[in-house]
Amino acid sequence: MKEEVVRARGHENVSARHASTFEVTSDDWLTPAGDCILAVDADRTPADFDPAFVDACRNENARIVATFEVDGVTERVEGHGHPDLTFEGDRSMVGRTSDHTDDRTIMLGAAFAAEGFDRELVDALADGAELTLTLRVGGGADD
């Protein structure tokens, strides 16, 4: 199993109300309209990920798990990979419940989007808490 770790922080405008995506951005600001964004000021983006991790995610059979840890609260979201994932985004990373891909997409078919996150975790992020996001991929051809 391959993994990538991203550190970011919450922001007062985190609402986690989006129905089809969740996002972590390297931007250091967030407007109330960004209802899919869970954290800002990420120390890494998909463009920084190891090529072996990216290759593993480019398999439709790959199982991708995003684990969010904030103030002792942990949330796990599972999704899958796809050959069209590029991981070229240099600003943000997006998990999607759909099968839409762009350069920011880190998983497809996510079990839930921002609105499904534990409200205790969301409240901590809205208070500016630190986030550790661990992305793991397995189940592909090389796993």
Coordinates of N, CA, C and O in Angstrom, one line a residue:
M1 N 0.8 -1.2 0.0 CA 0.0 0.0 0.0 C 0.9 1.2 0.0 O 1.8 1.3 0.8
K2 N 0.6 2.2 -0.9 CA 1.4 3.4 -1.0 C 0.6 4.5 -0.3 O -0.6 4.5 -0.3
E3 N 1.3 5.5 0.2 CA 0.6 6.6 0.9 C 1.3 7.9 0.7 O 2.5 8.0 0.4
E4 N 0.5 9.0 0.8 CA 0.9 10.4 0.8 C 0.3 11.1 2.0 O -0.9 10.8 2.4
V5 N 1.0 11.9 2.7 CA 0.5 12.7 3.8 C 0.6 14.2 3.5 O 1.6 14.7 3.0
V6 N -0.6 14.8 3.8 CA -0.7 16.3 3.6 C -1.1 16.9 4.9 O -2.0 16.4 5.6
R7 N -0.5 18.0 5.2 CA -0.9 18.8 6.4 C -1.5 20.1 6.0 O -1.0 20.8 5.1
A8 N -2.6 20.5 6.7 CA -3.3 21.7 6.3 C -4.0 22.2 7.6 O -3.7 21.6 8.7
R9 N -4.7 23.2 7.5 CA -5.4 23.8 8.7 C -6.8 24.2 8.3 O -7.1 24.5 7.2
G10 N -7.7 24.3 9.3 CA -9.0 24.7 9.1 C -9.1 26.2 8.9 O -8.1 26.9 8.9
H11 N -10.3 26.7 8.7 CA -10.5 28.1 8.5 C -11.9 28.5 9.0 O -12.8 27.6 8.9
E12 N -12.2 29.7 9.4 CA -13.5 30.1 9.9 C -14.6 29.9 8.9 O -15.8 29.7 9.4
N13 N -14.3 29.8 7.6 CA -15.4 29.7 6.6 C -15.7 28.2 6.2 O -16.4 28.0 5.3
V14 N -15.0 27.3 6.9 CA -15.3 25.9 6.6 C -16.7 25.6 7.0 O -17.1 25.8 8.1
S15 N -17.5 25.1 6.0 CA -18.9 24.7 6.3 C -19.2 23.3 5.9 O -20.1 22.7 6.5
A16 N -18.4 22.7 5.0 CA -18.6 21.3 4.6 C -20.1 21.0 4.2 O -20.6 20.1 4.8
R17 N -20.6 21.7 3.3 CA -22.0 21.5 2.9 C -22.2 20.9 1.5 O -23.3 20.7 1.1
H18 N -21.1 20.7 0.8 CA -21.2 20.3 -0.6 C -21.6 18.8 -0.7 O -21.2 18.0 0.1
A19 N -22.5 18.6 -1.7 CA -23.1 17.2 -1.8 C -22.3 16.2 -2.7 O -22.6 15.1 -2.6
S20 N -21.3 16.7 -3.4 CA -20.7 15.8 -4.3 C -19.1 15.8 -4.3 O -18.5 14.9 -5.0
T21 N -18.5 16.7 -3.6 CA -17.1 16.8 -3.5 C -16.6 17.2 -2.1 O -17.3 17.7 -1.3
F22 N -15.3 16.9 -1.8 CA -14.6 17.5 -0.7 C -13.3 17.9 -1.2 O -12.7 17.4 -2.2
E23 N -12.7 19.0 -0.6 CA -11.5 19.6 -1.1 C -10.6 20.0 0.0 O -11.0 20.5 1.0
V24 N -9.3 19.9 -0.3 CA -8.2 20.5 0.6 C -7.4 21.4 -0.4 O -7.0 20.9 -1.4
T25 N -7.1 22.6 0.0 CA -6.4 23.6 -0.9 C -5.2 24.1 -0.3 O -5.1 24.2 0.9
S26 N -4.2 24.5 -1.1 CA -3.0 25.1 -0.7 C -3.2 26.6 -0.5 O -2.4 27.3 0.1
D27 N -4.3 27.2 -1.0 CA -4.6 28.6 -0.8 C -4.7 28.8 0.8 O -5.1 27.9 1.5
D28 N -4.4 30.0 1.2 CA -4.4 30.3 2.6 C -5.7 31.1 3.0 O -5.8 31.6 4.1
W29 N -6.7 31.1 2.1 CA -7.9 31.8 2.4 C -9.1 30.9 1.9 O -8.9 30.0 1.1
L30 N -10.3 31.3 2.3 CA -11.5 30.6 2.0 C -12.7 31.5 2.1 O -12.8 32.1 3.1
T31 N -13.5 31.6 1.1 CA -14.7 32.4 1.1 C -15.9 31.4 1.5 O -15.8 30.2 1.4
P32 N -17.0 32.0 2.0 CA -18.1 31.2 2.4 C -18.7 30.3 1.2 O -19.3 29.3 1.4
A33 N -18.4 30.8 0.0 CA -18.9 30.0 -1.2 C -18.2 28.7 -1.3 O -18.7 27.8 -2.0
G34 N -17.0 28.5 -0.7 CA -16.2 27.3 -0.9 C -16.7 26.2 0.1 O -16.0 25.7 0.9
D35 N -18.0 25.7 -0.1 CA -18.6 24.8 0.8 C -18.1 23.4 0.7 O -18.5 22.5 1.4
C36 N -17.2 23.1 -0.3 CA -16.6 21.7 -0.3 C -15.3 21.7 0.4 O -14.7 20.6 0.6
I37 N -14.7 22.9 0.6 CA -13.3 22.9 1.2 C -13.3 22.7 2.7 O -14.0 23.3 3.4
L38 N -12.5 21.7 3.1 CA -12.4 21.3 4.5 C -11.2 21.9 5.1 O -11.2 22.1 6.4
A39 N -10.1 22.3 4.4 CA -8.9 22.9 5.0 C -8.1 23.7 3.9 O -8.3 23.4 2.7
V40 N -7.4 24.6 4.4 CA -6.5 25.5 3.6 C -5.1 25.3 4.0 O -4.7 24.6 4.9
D41 N -4.2 26.0 3.2 CA -2.8 26.1 3.5 C -2.1 24.7 3.5 O -1.2 24.5 4.3
A42 N -2.6 23.9 2.6 CA -2.0 22.5 2.5 C -0.5 22.6 2.2 O -0.1 23.5 1.3
D43 N 0.3 21.8 2.8 CA 1.7 21.8 2.5 C 2.2 21.1 1.2 O 3.3 21.1 0.8
R44 N 1.2 20.4 0.6 CA 1.5 19.6 -0.6 C 0.2 19.6 -1.5 O -0.9 19.8 -1.0
T45 N 0.4 19.4 -2.7 CA -0.7 19.3 -3.7 C -0.5 18.0 -4.5 O 0.6 17.4 -4.5
P46 N -1.5 17.6 -5.3 CA -1.3 16.4 -6.1 C 0.0 16.4 -7.0 O 0.6 15.3 -7.2
A47 N 0.4 17.6 -7.5 CA 1.6 17.7 -8.3 C 2.8 17.3 -7.6 O 3.8 16.9 -8.2
D48 N 2.8 17.3 -6.2 CA 4.0 16.9 -5.4 C 4.0 15.4 -5.1 O 5.0 14.9 -4.6
F49 N 3.0 14.7 -5.4 CA 2.9 13.3 -5.0 C 3.9 12.4 -5.8 O 4.2 12.7 -6.9
D50 N 4.4 11.3 -5.1 CA 5.3 10.4 -5.7 C 4.7 9.8 -7.0 O 3.6 9.3 -7.0
P51 N 5.5 9.6 -8.0 CA 5.0 9.0 -9.3 C 4.5 7.6 -9.1 O 3.5 7.2 -9.7
A52 N 5.1 6.8 -8.1 CA 4.6 5.5 -7.9 C 3.2 5.5 -7.3 O 2.3 4.6 -7.6
F53 N 2.9 6.5 -6.4 CA 1.6 6.7 -5.8 C 0.6 7.0 -6.9 O -0.5 6.4 -7.0
V54 N 1.0 7.9 -7.8 CA 0.1 8.4 -8.9 C -0.2 7.2 -9.8 O -1.4 7.0 -10.1
D55 N 0.8 6.5 -10.2 CA 0.6 5.3 -11.0 C -0.4 4.3 -10.4 O -1.2 3.7 -11.1
A56 N -0.2 4.1 -9.1 CA -1.1 3.1 -8.4 C -2.6 3.6 -8.5 O -3.5 2.8 -8.6
C57 N -2.8 4.9 -8.4 CA -4.1 5.5 -8.4 C -4.8 5.4 -9.8 O -6.0 5.6 -9.9
R58 N -4.0 5.2 -10.8 CA -4.5 5.2 -12.2 C -5.0 3.9 -12.6 O -5.0 3.6 -13.8
N59 N -5.4 3.1 -11.7 CA -6.0 1.8 -12.0 C -7.4 1.8 -11.5 O -7.7 2.2 -10.4
E60 N -8.4 1.4 -12.3 CA -9.8 1.4 -11.9 C -10.1 0.5 -10.7 O -11.1 0.7 -10.0
N61 N -9.2 -0.5 -10.5 CA -9.4 -1.4 -9.4 C -8.7 -0.9 -8.1 O -8.9 -1.5 -7.1
A62 N -8.0 0.2 -8.2 CA -7.3 0.8 -7.0 C -8.4 1.3 -6.0 O -9.3 1.9 -6.4
R63 N -8.1 0.9 -4.8 CA -9.0 1.4 -3.7 C -8.2 2.6 -3.0 O -7.1 2.4 -2.6
I64 N -8.8 3.8 -3.0 CA -8.1 4.9 -2.4 C -8.9 5.3 -1.1 O -10.1 5.4 -1.2
V65 N -8.1 5.4 -0.1 CA -8.7 5.8 1.2 C -8.1 7.1 1.7 O -6.8 7.2 1.8
A66 N -8.9 8.1 2.0 CA -8.5 9.4 2.5 C -8.9 9.4 4.0 O -10.0 9.2 4.4
T67 N -7.9 9.5 4.9 CA -8.1 9.5 6.3 C -7.8 11.0 6.8 O -6.7 11.5 6.7
F68 N -8.8 11.6 7.4 CA -8.7 12.9 7.9 C -8.6 12.9 9.5 O -9.5 12.3 10.1
E69 N -7.6 13.4 10.0 CA -7.4 13.4 11.5 C -7.3 14.9 12.0 O -6.5 15.6 11.5
V70 N -8.2 15.2 12.9 CA -8.3 16.6 13.4 C -8.7 16.5 14.9 O -9.8 15.9 15.3
D71 N -7.8 16.9 15.8 CA -8.1 17.0 17.2 C -8.7 15.7 17.8 O -9.7 15.7 18.5
G72 N -8.1 14.6 17.4 CA -8.5 13.3 17.9 C -9.7 12.7 17.2 O -10.2 11.6 17.6
V73 N -10.3 13.4 16.3 CA -11.4 12.9 15.5 C -10.9 12.4 14.1 O -10.1 13.1 13.5
T74 N -11.3 11.2 13.8 CA -10.8 10.6 12.5 C -12.0 10.3 11.6 O -13.0 9.7 12.1
E75 N -11.9 10.6 10.3 CA -12.9 10.3 9.3 C -12.2 9.7 8.2 O -11.2 10.2 7.7
R76 N -12.8 8.6 7.7 CA -12.2 7.9 6.5 C -13.2 7.9 5.4 O -14.4 7.6 5.6
V77 N -12.7 8.2 4.2 CA -13.5 8.2 3.0 C -12.9 7.3 2.0 O -11.7 7.5 1.7
E78 N -13.6 6.4 1.5 CA -13.1 5.4 0.5 C -13.6 5.8 -0.9 O -14.8 6.1 -1.1
G79 N -12.8 5.6 -1.9 CA -13.2 5.8 -3.3 C -12.3 4.9 -4.1 O -11.7 4.0 -3.6
H80 N -12.2 5.2 -5.4 CA -11.4 4.4 -6.3 C -10.7 5.2 -7.3 O -10.9 6.4 -7.5
G81 N -9.7 4.6 -8.0 CA -8.9 5.2 -8.9 C -9.5 5.2 -10.3 O -10.6 4.7 -10.6
H82 N -8.7 5.7 -11.3 CA -9.1 5.7 -12.7 C -7.9 6.1 -13.6 O -7.1 6.9 -13.2
P83 N -7.8 5.5 -14.8 CA -6.7 5.8 -15.7 C -6.6 7.3 -16.0 O -5.5 7.8 -16.4
D84 N -7.7 8.1 -16.0 CA -7.7 9.5 -16.3 C -7.2 10.4 -15.2 O -7.1 11.6 -15.4
L85 N -6.9 9.9 -14.0 CA -6.4 10.7 -13.0 C -5.0 11.2 -13.3 O -4.1 10.4 -13.6
T86 N -4.8 12.5 -13.3 CA -3.5 13.1 -13.7 C -2.6 13.5 -12.5 O -1.4 13.5 -12.6
F87 N -3.3 13.9 -11.4 CA -2.6 14.4 -10.2 C -1.6 15.6 -10.6 O -0.6 15.7 -10.0
E88 N -2.0 16.4 -11.5 CA -1.2 17.5 -11.9 C -1.6 18.8 -11.2 O -0.9 19.9 -11.4
G89 N -2.7 18.8 -10.4 CA -3.1 20.0 -9.7 C -2.1 20.5 -8.8 O -1.5 19.8 -8.0
D90 N -1.8 21.8 -8.9 CA -0.8 22.4 -8.0 C -1.3 23.4 -7.0 O -0.6 24.2 -6.4
R91 N -2.7 23.4 -6.8 CA -3.3 24.3 -5.8 C -4.2 23.5 -4.9 O -4.3 23.9 -3.7
S92 N -4.9 22.5 -5.4 CA -5.8 21.8 -4.5 C -6.0 20.3 -4.9 O -5.6 19.9 -6.0
M93 N -6.7 19.6 -4.0 CA -7.0 18.2 -4.3 C -8.5 18.0 -3.9 O -9.0 18.5 -2.9
V94 N -9.2 17.2 -4.8 CA -10.6 17.0 -4.7 C -11.0 15.6 -4.8 O -10.6 14.9 -5.7
G95 N -11.8 15.1 -3.8 CA -12.4 13.8 -3.8 C -13.8 14.0 -4.4 O -14.5 14.9 -4.0
R96 N -14.2 13.1 -5.3 CA -15.5 13.2 -5.9 C -16.4 12.0 -5.8 O -15.9 10.8 -5.9
T97 N -17.7 12.2 -5.5 CA -18.6 11.1 -5.5 C -18.9 10.6 -6.9 O -19.4 9.5 -7.1
S98 N -18.7 11.5 -7.9 CA -19.0 11.2 -9.3 C -17.8 10.5 -10.0 O -16.8 10.1 -9.3
D99 N -17.8 10.5 -11.3 CA -16.7 10.0 -12.1 C -16.0 11.1 -12.9 O -15.3 10.8 -13.9
H100 N -16.3 12.3 -12.6 CA -15.6 13.5 -13.3 C -14.1 13.5 -12.9 O -13.8 13.4 -11.7
T101 N -13.3 13.8 -13.8 CA -11.9 13.9 -13.5 C -11.3 15.3 -14.0 O -11.8 15.8 -15.1
D102 N -10.4 15.9 -13.3 CA -9.6 17.0 -13.7 C -8.3 16.9 -13.0 O -8.0 15.9 -12.3
D103 N -7.4 17.9 -13.2 CA -6.1 17.8 -12.7 C -6.0 17.8 -11.1 O -5.0 17.4 -10.5
R104 N -7.1 18.1 -10.5 CA -7.2 18.2 -9.0 C -7.7 16.9 -8.4 O -7.7 16.7 -7.2
T105 N -8.3 16.0 -9.2 CA -9.1 14.9 -8.7 C -8.1 13.9 -8.1 O -7.1 13.4 -8.7
I106 N -8.4 13.4 -6.8 CA -7.6 12.4 -6.1 C -8.3 11.1 -5.9 O -7.7 10.1 -5.6
M107 N -9.6 11.1 -6.1 CA -10.4 9.8 -6.1 C -11.8 10.1 -6.7 O -12.3 11.2 -6.7
L108 N -12.3 9.0 -7.2 CA -13.7 9.0 -7.8 C -14.5 8.0 -7.0 O -14.0 7.2 -6.2
G109 N -15.8 8.2 -7.1 CA -16.7 7.3 -6.4 C -16.6 7.3 -4.9 O -16.8 6.3 -4.2
A110 N -16.3 8.5 -4.4 CA -16.1 8.6 -2.9 C -17.4 8.2 -2.2 O -18.5 8.5 -2.7
A111 N -17.3 7.6 -1.1 CA -18.4 7.1 -0.3 C -19.3 8.3 0.1 O -20.5 8.1 0.2
F112 N -18.7 9.4 0.3 CA -19.5 10.6 0.7 C -18.7 11.9 0.4 O -17.5 11.8 0.2
A113 N -19.4 13.0 0.4 CA -18.7 14.3 0.1 C -18.6 15.1 1.4 O -18.9 14.6 2.5
A114 N -18.3 16.4 1.2 CA -18.1 17.3 2.4 C -19.3 17.2 3.4 O -19.1 17.2 4.6
E115 N -20.5 17.2 2.8 CA -21.7 17.2 3.7 C -21.8 16.0 4.6 O -22.5 16.0 5.6
G116 N -21.1 14.9 4.3 CA -21.2 13.7 5.1 C -20.2 13.6 6.2 O -20.2 12.6 6.9
F117 N -19.3 14.6 6.3 CA -18.2 14.5 7.3 C -18.8 14.7 8.7 O -19.8 15.5 8.9
D118 N -18.2 14.1 9.7 CA -18.6 14.2 11.1 C -18.6 15.7 11.4 O -17.6 16.4 11.2
R119 N -19.6 16.2 12.0 CA -19.8 17.6 12.4 C -18.8 18.0 13.4 O -18.4 19.2 13.5
E120 N -18.3 17.1 14.3 CA -17.3 17.5 15.3 C -16.0 17.8 14.6 O -15.3 18.8 14.9
L121 N -15.7 17.0 13.6 CA -14.5 17.3 12.8 C -14.6 18.6 12.1 O -13.7 19.5 12.0
V122 N -15.8 18.9 11.4 CA -16.0 20.1 10.7 C -15.9 21.3 11.6 O -15.3 22.3 11.3
D123 N -16.5 21.2 12.8 CA -16.5 22.3 13.7 C -15.1 22.6 14.2 O -14.7 23.8 14.3
A124 N -14.3 21.6 14.4 CA -12.9 21.8 14.8 C -12.1 22.5 13.6 O -11.4 23.5 13.9
L125 N -12.4 22.1 12.4 CA -11.8 22.8 11.3 C -12.2 24.2 11.1 O -11.5 25.1 10.8
A126 N -13.5 24.5 11.4 CA -14.0 25.9 11.4 C -13.4 26.7 12.4 O -13.3 28.0 12.3
D127 N -12.9 26.1 13.5 CA -12.2 26.8 14.6 C -10.7 26.9 14.3 O -9.9 27.4 15.1
G128 N -10.2 26.4 13.1 CA -8.9 26.6 12.7 C -7.9 25.5 13.1 O -6.7 25.6 13.0
A129 N -8.5 24.3 13.4 CA -7.6 23.2 13.9 C -6.7 22.7 12.7 O -7.0 22.9 11.6
E130 N -5.7 22.0 13.1 CA -4.7 21.4 12.2 C -5.3 20.1 11.7 O -5.9 19.3 12.4
L131 N -5.1 19.8 10.4 CA -5.5 18.6 9.8 C -4.3 17.8 9.3 O -3.4 18.4 8.7
T132 N -4.4 16.5 9.5 CA -3.5 15.6 8.8 C -4.3 14.7 7.9 O -5.2 14.0 8.4
L133 N -4.0 14.8 6.6 CA -4.8 14.0 5.6 C -3.8 12.9 5.1 O -2.7 13.2 4.6
T134 N -4.1 11.7 5.3 CA -3.3 10.6 4.8 C -4.1 9.9 3.7 O -5.2 9.4 3.8
L135 N -3.5 9.8 2.5 CA -4.1 9.2 1.3 C -3.3 7.8 1.1 O -2.1 7.8 1.1
R136 N -4.1 6.8 1.1 CA -3.5 5.4 0.8 C -4.2 4.8 -0.4 O -5.4 4.9 -0.6
V137 N -3.4 4.1 -1.2 CA -3.9 3.4 -2.4 C -3.4 2.0 -2.3 O -2.3 1.7 -2.0
G138 N -4.4 1.1 -2.6 CA -4.1 -0.3 -2.7 C -5.1 -1.0 -3.6 O -6.0 -0.4 -4.1
G139 N -4.8 -2.3 -3.9 CA -5.8 -3.0 -4.7 C -5.6 -2.9 -6.2 O -6.3 -3.5 -6.9
G140 N -4.6 -2.2 -6.6 CA -4.3 -2.1 -8.0 C -3.4 -3.2 -8.5 O -3.1 -4.2 -7.7
A141 N -2.9 -3.1 -9.7 CA -2.1 -4.2 -10.3 C -0.8 -4.4 -9.5 O -0.3 -5.5 -9.5
D142 N -0.2 -3.4 -8.9 CA 1.0 -3.5 -8.2 C 0.9 -3.7 -6.7 O 1.9 -3.8 -6.0
D143 N -0.3 -3.9 -6.2 CA -0.5 -4.1 -4.7 C -0.6 -5.5 -4.4 O -1.2 -6.3 -5.0

